[in-house]
Amino acid sequence: MLTGKNILLIISGGIAAYKVLEVIRRLRDQGASIRAILTQGGAEFVTPLSVAALTENKVYQDIFSLTDEAEMGHIRLSREADLVLVAPASADILAKMAAGMANDLATTALLATNKPVLVAPTMNVEMWNNPATRANIATLESRGILRIGPAGGDLACGETGTGRLAEPAEIIAAVQDFFARQDGPKPLVGKKAVVTSGPTHEPIDPVRYIANRSSGKQGHAIAAELARAGADVTLVSGPVNLPDPVGVNVVRVETARDMLASVQAHMPADIAIFAAAVADWRIKDQAGQKIKKAGDGALPVLQFAENPDILATISQSGPLRPALVVGFAAETENVVDHARAKRARKGCDWILANNVAPDSGTFGGEDNEIHLIAGNDVQSDELWPKQSKIAVARTLVSRIARHFDT
Ligand code: CTP
């Protein structure tokens, strides 16, 4: 299954490092070639000799080794792989990756690589739960780094909880899944898609604006997944702190009116997905200069004007209407009923309804629970259980592929 695949394996320090020898053996059994980098910590747990024997390749350990650099420079080492696998990935190496450090061969190769990276973390449960590790994982995932594990259970340190290295079979399955997705069918080749994402900023004056808490994670994940399925994707994004998804044409806008203009400029399209949290209102008369305090205690009064509804405009755009128009419905109560009414009112084909009540953690969070409403018919509702926004994007894109296939 992995014949011809080159994997750069980075072994960092951790009591579970011994399991990686089994991972090497199984990857080799499937036909993969492996070059390994052993960190100083990793070498405390497995010997270079056992890694070299199993990979049947030289093991790289030192960034300042003249022989290594002459034979295979660290840049080439990181570029010649089809996949970089960090197993086990310690809290330390994850932190260095998140910070962009490059103070040994492993971290330098990770910073220099332009290839996909899969990490298999392992650490003590409190280290895993520490806000620093949580933030590092979120940062790495927002950059597209793939992760397998850690699992829950008894830990080597005697404590119980999340932190065990994924089993070798699970790590192999994750590697296979990566290659299957990368090399797998591209059901949306030839389809043009436009996706909106993020909030909009509506200026009050040159220095102030109205915004909302949308992070753009869901829209960006959808754009990335559509591109992976072979679609030609344009992502029209409001201001977000996210990297551009790989293989996607990104247009940055600020206001709802700019977002509509950009979406219209990218029509016709086959698929349009509106995941942006567009501001419903803008300030009617934006001040040309910064509004100053009156001095006498008088307060400024802001008058609103309604913004164009991008989803409704495109859903009702006649001959230019994309074949499939999908909207979201952010609701805090009666989710399905409100979303069904919203679908009919706006005229889109599908609505993905999600609960954005403050206790749901949806806005800005990692997870999303979705009802797909594809008609007025009750049976056409589908409830997708709470899953990551990336998983929601995958489910949606495979649903879209099925839609165009039938
Ligand atoms: N939407 C849009 N343009 C707007 C407002 C919303 O394109 N000016 C899109 C959103 O991207 C989303 C859908 O419409 O796909 C529904 O957004 P939501 O905020 O749930 O609905 P609203 O239309 O704002 O309705 P309400 O605030 O009454 O719930």
Coordinates of C-alpha atoms and ligand atoms in Angstrom, one line a residue:
M1 CA 0.0 0.0 0.0
L2 CA 2.9 2.4 0.7
T3 CA 5.2 1.3 -2.1
G4 CA 7.3 4.1 -3.4
K5 CA 6.4 6.4 -0.5
N6 CA 9.3 8.2 1.3
I7 CA 8.7 9.0 4.9
L8 CA 11.0 11.2 7.1
L9 CA 10.5 9.9 10.6
I10 CA 11.4 12.2 13.4
I11 CA 11.8 10.4 16.8
S12 CA 11.8 12.7 19.7
G13 CA 12.2 11.8 23.4
G14 CA 9.6 9.8 25.3
I15 CA 9.3 6.5 27.1
A16 CA 7.0 5.2 24.3
A17 CA 9.8 5.7 21.7
Y18 CA 10.4 2.0 21.7
K19 CA 7.0 1.5 20.0
V20 CA 8.3 3.4 17.0
L21 CA 10.5 0.5 16.1
E22 CA 7.4 -1.5 15.5
V23 CA 6.0 1.4 13.4
I24 CA 9.2 1.4 11.2
R25 CA 8.9 -2.4 10.7
R26 CA 5.3 -2.2 9.6
L27 CA 5.8 0.8 7.3
R28 CA 8.7 -1.1 5.7
D29 CA 6.5 -4.2 5.3
Q30 CA 4.1 -2.0 3.3
G31 CA 6.8 -0.9 1.0
A32 CA 7.7 2.6 2.4
S33 CA 11.2 3.9 2.5
I34 CA 12.2 5.6 5.7
R35 CA 14.9 8.0 6.7
A36 CA 15.0 8.8 10.4
I37 CA 16.1 11.7 12.5
L38 CA 16.7 10.9 16.1
T39 CA 16.7 13.8 18.6
Q40 CA 19.0 13.9 21.6
G41 CA 16.0 13.0 23.8
G42 CA 14.9 10.2 21.4
A43 CA 18.4 8.7 21.5
E44 CA 17.9 8.2 25.3
F45 CA 15.1 5.8 24.6
V46 CA 16.1 4.0 21.3
T47 CA 19.5 3.4 19.9
P48 CA 20.6 4.8 16.5
L49 CA 21.7 1.3 15.7
S50 CA 18.3 -0.3 16.1
V51 CA 16.7 2.5 14.0
A52 CA 19.4 2.2 11.3
A53 CA 19.0 -1.6 11.2
L54 CA 15.2 -1.4 10.8
T55 CA 15.1 1.5 8.3
E56 CA 18.2 0.1 6.5
N57 CA 19.3 3.7 6.2
K58 CA 21.6 6.0 7.9
V59 CA 20.2 7.7 11.0
Y60 CA 20.6 11.5 11.1
Q61 CA 21.3 13.0 14.5
D62 CA 23.5 16.1 14.3
I63 CA 22.8 19.3 12.4
F64 CA 26.4 20.3 12.5
S65 CA 27.8 17.0 11.1
L66 CA 29.9 17.7 8.1
T67 CA 29.5 14.1 6.8
D68 CA 25.7 14.2 7.0
E69 CA 25.5 17.6 5.4
A70 CA 27.8 16.6 2.6
E71 CA 25.8 13.4 2.0
M72 CA 22.3 14.8 2.5
G73 CA 21.8 18.4 3.6
H74 CA 19.0 18.9 6.1
I75 CA 17.0 20.9 3.6
R76 CA 17.1 18.0 1.1
L77 CA 16.3 15.6 3.9
S78 CA 13.1 17.5 4.7
R79 CA 12.1 18.0 1.1
E80 CA 12.6 14.5 -0.3
A81 CA 10.0 12.9 1.9
D82 CA 6.3 12.6 0.8
L83 CA 5.3 12.8 4.5
V84 CA 7.1 13.9 7.7
L85 CA 6.0 11.7 10.7
V86 CA 6.9 12.9 14.2
A87 CA 6.6 9.8 16.5
P88 CA 6.7 10.1 19.3
A89 CA 6.1 13.8 19.4
S90 CA 7.0 15.1 22.9
A91 CA 5.5 18.3 24.4
D92 CA 8.9 19.9 23.8
I93 CA 9.1 19.3 20.1
L94 CA 5.4 20.3 19.6
A95 CA 6.2 23.6 21.4
K96 CA 9.2 24.2 19.3
M97 CA 7.3 23.5 16.1
A98 CA 4.5 25.9 17.2
A99 CA 7.1 28.6 17.9
G100 CA 9.0 28.0 14.7
M101 CA 12.3 27.1 16.5
A102 CA 15.2 25.5 14.7
N103 CA 17.8 24.6 17.3
D104 CA 18.6 21.0 16.3
L105 CA 18.4 18.8 13.2
A106 CA 14.8 17.7 13.9
T107 CA 13.3 21.2 14.4
T108 CA 15.3 22.6 11.6
A109 CA 14.0 20.0 9.2
L110 CA 10.5 20.6 10.5
L111 CA 10.8 24.3 9.9
A112 CA 12.4 23.8 6.5
T113 CA 10.0 21.2 5.1
N114 CA 7.3 22.0 2.6
K115 CA 5.7 18.6 3.0
P116 CA 2.7 17.5 5.1
V117 CA 3.5 16.7 8.7
L118 CA 1.8 14.1 10.9
V119 CA 2.5 14.1 14.6
A120 CA 1.8 11.4 17.2
P121 CA 2.0 13.1 20.5
T122 CA 2.7 11.5 23.9
M123 CA 3.2 13.0 27.3
N124 CA 1.9 13.1 30.8
V125 CA -1.8 13.9 31.1
E126 CA -1.2 17.2 32.9
M127 CA 1.3 18.2 30.3
W128 CA -1.2 17.4 27.6
N129 CA -3.9 19.4 29.4
N130 CA -1.7 22.3 30.1
P131 CA -2.9 25.5 28.3
A132 CA 0.5 25.9 26.7
T133 CA 0.2 22.5 25.0
R134 CA -3.4 23.1 24.1
A135 CA -2.5 26.4 22.5
N136 CA 0.4 24.7 20.7
I137 CA -1.8 21.9 19.3
A138 CA -4.4 24.5 18.2
T139 CA -1.7 26.5 16.4
L140 CA -0.2 23.5 14.7
E141 CA -3.6 22.2 13.6
S142 CA -4.6 25.6 12.2
R143 CA -1.5 25.4 10.0
G144 CA -2.7 22.1 8.6
I145 CA -0.5 19.7 10.7
L146 CA -2.1 16.3 11.0
R147 CA -2.3 14.5 14.3
I148 CA -2.9 11.0 15.5
G149 CA -3.6 10.5 19.3
P150 CA -2.7 10.7 22.0
A151 CA -5.0 8.0 23.5
G152 CA -6.4 7.7 27.0
G153 CA -5.3 5.1 29.5
D154 CA -2.6 4.3 32.0
L155 CA 0.5 6.3 31.4
A156 CA 4.1 5.3 31.9
C157 CA 4.5 7.9 34.7
G158 CA 1.9 6.0 36.8
E159 CA -1.0 8.4 36.1
T160 CA -4.1 7.8 34.1
G161 CA -5.5 10.0 31.4
T162 CA -4.9 11.3 27.8
G163 CA -1.3 11.1 26.8
R164 CA -0.5 7.6 25.5
L165 CA 1.2 7.3 22.2
A166 CA -1.3 6.0 19.6
E167 CA -0.7 2.3 19.0
P168 CA 1.6 1.3 16.0
A169 CA -1.4 0.0 14.1
E170 CA -3.2 3.4 14.6
I171 CA -0.2 5.3 13.4
I172 CA 0.1 3.1 10.3
A173 CA -3.6 3.6 9.6
A174 CA -3.2 7.4 9.9
V175 CA -0.3 7.3 7.4
Q176 CA -2.4 5.1 5.0
D177 CA -5.3 7.4 5.4
F178 CA -3.1 10.4 4.5
F179 CA -1.9 8.8 1.3
A180 CA -5.3 7.5 0.4
R181 CA -6.7 11.0 0.7
Q182 CA -3.8 12.6 -1.1
D183 CA -3.7 10.1 -4.0
G184 CA -7.4 9.2 -3.8
P185 CA -10.2 10.2 -6.2
K186 CA -10.9 13.8 -6.8
P187 CA -14.6 13.9 -7.3
L188 CA -14.9 17.6 -7.7
V189 CA -12.4 18.1 -10.6
G190 CA -13.8 20.5 -13.1
K191 CA -16.1 22.2 -10.5
K192 CA -15.7 25.8 -9.6
A193 CA -16.5 26.7 -6.0
V194 CA -16.8 30.0 -4.1
V195 CA -16.7 30.0 -0.3
T196 CA -17.1 32.9 2.2
S197 CA -15.5 32.8 5.6
G198 CA -14.8 34.8 8.7
P199 CA -16.5 38.0 10.1
T200 CA -16.9 41.3 8.3
H201 CA -15.7 44.5 9.7
E202 CA -18.0 47.5 9.3
P203 CA -16.3 50.8 9.9
I204 CA -17.7 53.5 12.2
D205 CA -14.9 56.0 11.5
P206 CA -11.3 55.5 10.2
V207 CA -10.2 53.8 13.4
R208 CA -13.2 52.0 14.8
Y209 CA -15.4 49.2 13.4
I210 CA -18.1 46.7 14.3
A211 CA -17.2 43.1 14.2
N212 CA -18.2 39.7 15.5
R213 CA -16.5 36.7 17.0
S214 CA -16.3 34.4 13.9
S215 CA -12.8 32.9 13.6
G216 CA -13.2 31.7 10.0
K217 CA -12.2 28.2 11.0
Q218 CA -15.2 26.5 9.4
G219 CA -15.2 28.3 6.1
H220 CA -11.4 27.9 5.7
A221 CA -11.7 24.2 6.5
I222 CA -14.4 23.8 3.8
A223 CA -12.3 25.7 1.2
A224 CA -9.3 23.4 2.0
E225 CA -11.4 20.3 1.7
L226 CA -13.1 21.3 -1.6
A227 CA -9.6 22.0 -3.0
R228 CA -8.4 18.6 -1.8
A229 CA -11.4 17.1 -3.7
G230 CA -10.2 18.7 -6.9
A231 CA -12.4 21.8 -7.1
D232 CA -11.2 25.1 -8.3
V233 CA -11.8 27.2 -5.1
T234 CA -12.0 30.9 -4.4
L235 CA -12.2 31.8 -0.7
V236 CA -13.6 35.3 0.0
S237 CA -12.6 35.9 3.6
G238 CA -13.2 38.7 6.1
P239 CA -10.4 39.6 8.5
V240 CA -9.2 36.4 10.2
N241 CA -6.0 35.1 11.9
L242 CA -5.7 32.0 9.8
P243 CA -3.2 30.9 7.2
D244 CA -4.4 30.6 3.7
P245 CA -5.6 27.1 2.9
V246 CA -3.3 25.2 0.5
G247 CA -4.3 25.3 -3.1
V248 CA -7.0 27.9 -2.7
N249 CA -7.3 31.3 -4.3
V250 CA -7.9 33.7 -1.3
V251 CA -9.5 37.1 -1.6
R252 CA -9.4 39.3 1.5
V253 CA -12.2 41.7 2.1
E254 CA -13.4 43.8 5.1
T255 CA -17.0 44.7 4.7
A256 CA -20.2 42.9 3.7
R257 CA -20.5 45.0 0.6
D258 CA -17.0 44.2 -0.5
M259 CA -17.6 40.5 0.2
L260 CA -20.7 40.5 -2.0
A261 CA -18.9 42.4 -4.8
S262 CA -16.1 39.8 -4.7
V263 CA -18.4 36.8 -4.7
Q264 CA -20.3 38.3 -7.7
A265 CA -17.0 38.9 -9.5
H266 CA -16.3 35.2 -9.1
M267 CA -19.5 34.0 -10.6
P268 CA -20.5 31.8 -12.4
A269 CA -19.6 28.9 -10.1
D270 CA -21.0 25.4 -9.7
I271 CA -20.9 25.5 -5.9
A272 CA -21.3 28.4 -3.5
I273 CA -20.9 28.0 0.3
F274 CA -21.6 30.9 2.6
A275 CA -19.9 30.3 5.9
A276 CA -19.1 33.9 6.7
A277 CA -20.7 35.6 9.7
V278 CA -21.6 38.6 7.7
A279 CA -22.6 41.7 9.7
D280 CA -26.3 42.3 9.2
W281 CA -25.9 46.1 9.6
R282 CA -23.3 48.7 8.8
I283 CA -23.1 52.3 10.0
K284 CA -25.3 54.4 7.8
D285 CA -22.9 57.4 7.5
Q286 CA -19.4 56.4 8.2
A287 CA -17.5 59.3 9.7
G288 CA -14.6 60.6 7.5
Q289 CA -12.6 61.5 10.6
K290 CA -12.2 60.0 14.0
I291 CA -15.3 60.8 16.0
K292 CA -14.2 62.9 19.0
K293 CA -15.8 63.1 22.5
A294 CA -18.1 66.1 22.6
G295 CA -16.7 67.3 25.9
D296 CA -20.1 68.2 27.3
G297 CA -21.0 64.5 27.9
A298 CA -23.2 64.3 24.8
L299 CA -23.0 60.8 23.4
P300 CA -22.7 60.0 19.7
V301 CA -25.7 58.3 18.1
L302 CA -24.9 55.6 15.5
Q303 CA -27.5 54.9 12.8
F304 CA -27.5 51.6 11.1
A305 CA -28.2 50.6 7.5
E306 CA -28.9 47.0 6.5
N307 CA -26.2 45.1 4.6
P308 CA -26.9 43.1 1.5
D309 CA -27.7 39.5 2.2
I310 CA -25.0 37.7 0.1
L311 CA -26.5 34.2 0.4
A312 CA -30.0 35.4 -0.6
T313 CA -28.6 37.6 -3.4
I314 CA -26.7 34.7 -4.9
S315 CA -29.5 32.2 -4.3
Q316 CA -31.8 34.4 -6.3
S317 CA -29.4 35.4 -9.0
G318 CA -31.2 33.7 -11.9
P319 CA -29.1 32.4 -14.7
L320 CA -25.9 33.0 -12.8
R321 CA -27.0 31.0 -9.8
P322 CA -24.6 28.2 -8.9
A323 CA -26.1 24.7 -9.2
L324 CA -25.6 24.2 -5.4
V325 CA -25.9 27.0 -2.9
V326 CA -25.2 26.2 0.7
G327 CA -25.8 28.5 3.7
F328 CA -25.2 28.3 7.4
A329 CA -27.7 29.2 10.1
A330 CA -26.3 30.4 13.3
E331 CA -29.1 30.0 15.9
T332 CA -29.3 30.1 19.6
E333 CA -32.7 28.4 20.0
N334 CA -35.2 26.3 18.0
V335 CA -32.3 25.5 15.7
V336 CA -34.1 23.3 13.1
D337 CA -37.3 25.3 12.8
H338 CA -35.5 28.6 12.4
A339 CA -33.0 27.1 10.0
R340 CA -35.8 25.6 7.9
A341 CA -37.5 28.9 7.6
K342 CA -34.2 30.6 6.8
R343 CA -33.6 28.2 3.9
A344 CA -36.9 28.8 2.4
R345 CA -36.6 32.6 2.9
K346 CA -33.2 32.9 1.4
G347 CA -33.7 30.4 -1.4
C348 CA -30.6 28.3 -1.0
D349 CA -30.5 24.5 -1.5
W350 CA -29.0 23.4 1.8
I351 CA -28.6 25.0 5.2
L352 CA -26.2 23.7 7.7
A353 CA -27.7 24.8 11.0
N354 CA -25.5 25.1 14.1
N355 CA -26.2 26.1 17.6
V356 CA -24.1 29.2 18.6
A357 CA -25.6 29.7 22.0
P358 CA -22.8 30.9 24.3
D359 CA -22.6 27.5 26.2
S360 CA -22.2 25.6 22.8
G361 CA -18.5 26.8 22.3
T362 CA -19.1 26.9 18.5
F363 CA -18.0 30.5 17.8
G364 CA -14.2 30.5 17.8
G365 CA -14.2 26.9 19.0
E366 CA -12.9 23.8 17.4
D367 CA -16.1 21.7 17.2
N368 CA -19.4 22.1 15.5
E369 CA -22.7 20.1 15.7
I370 CA -24.6 20.4 12.4
H371 CA -28.1 19.7 11.1
L372 CA -28.2 19.5 7.4
I373 CA -31.5 20.8 6.1
A374 CA -31.8 20.0 2.4
G375 CA -35.5 20.8 1.9
N376 CA -38.7 21.4 3.7
D377 CA -39.1 17.8 4.2
V378 CA -38.5 16.5 7.7
Q379 CA -36.8 13.3 6.5
S380 CA -34.2 15.3 4.6
D381 CA -32.7 16.6 7.9
E382 CA -29.5 15.0 8.9
L383 CA -27.9 15.4 12.3
W384 CA -24.1 15.2 12.1
P385 CA -22.8 14.5 15.6
K386 CA -20.5 17.0 17.3
Q387 CA -17.2 16.8 15.4
S388 CA -14.3 19.1 14.6
K389 CA -14.8 21.8 12.1
I390 CA -12.3 20.0 9.9
A391 CA -14.5 16.8 10.1
V392 CA -17.6 18.9 9.3
A393 CA -15.8 20.1 6.2
R394 CA -15.0 16.6 5.1
T395 CA -18.5 15.4 5.7
L396 CA -19.9 18.3 3.8
V397 CA -17.6 17.8 0.8
S398 CA -18.3 14.1 0.6
R399 CA -22.0 15.0 0.7
I400 CA -21.5 17.5 -2.1
A401 CA -19.6 14.9 -4.2
R402 CA -22.5 12.5 -3.8
H403 CA -24.9 15.2 -4.8
F404 CA -23.1 15.8 -8.1
D405 CA -22.6 12.1 -8.6
T406 CA -26.3 11.2 -8.7
Ligands
CTP1 N1 -25.5 35.7 5.2 C1 -25.1 36.4 4.1 N2 -25.2 37.8 4.1 C2 -25.7 38.4 5.1 C3 -26.1 37.7 6.3 C4 -26.0 36.4 6.3 O1 -24.5 35.8 3.2 N3 -25.8 39.8 5.1 C5 -25.4 34.3 5.2 C6 -24.4 33.7 6.2 O2 -23.1 33.5 5.6 C7 -25.1 32.3 6.4 C8 -26.5 32.6 6.3 O3 -26.6 33.8 5.5 O4 -24.7 31.4 5.5 C9 -27.3 32.8 7.6 O5 -26.7 33.7 8.4 P1 -27.3 34.0 9.9 O6 -26.5 35.0 10.6 O7 -27.7 32.7 10.5 O8 -28.7 34.6 9.4 P2 -29.2 36.0 9.2 O9 -29.6 36.1 7.8 O10 -28.3 37.0 9.8 O11 -30.6 35.9 10.1 P3 -30.9 36.2 11.6 O12 -29.9 37.1 12.1 O13 -32.3 36.8 11.6 O14 -30.9 34.8 12.3

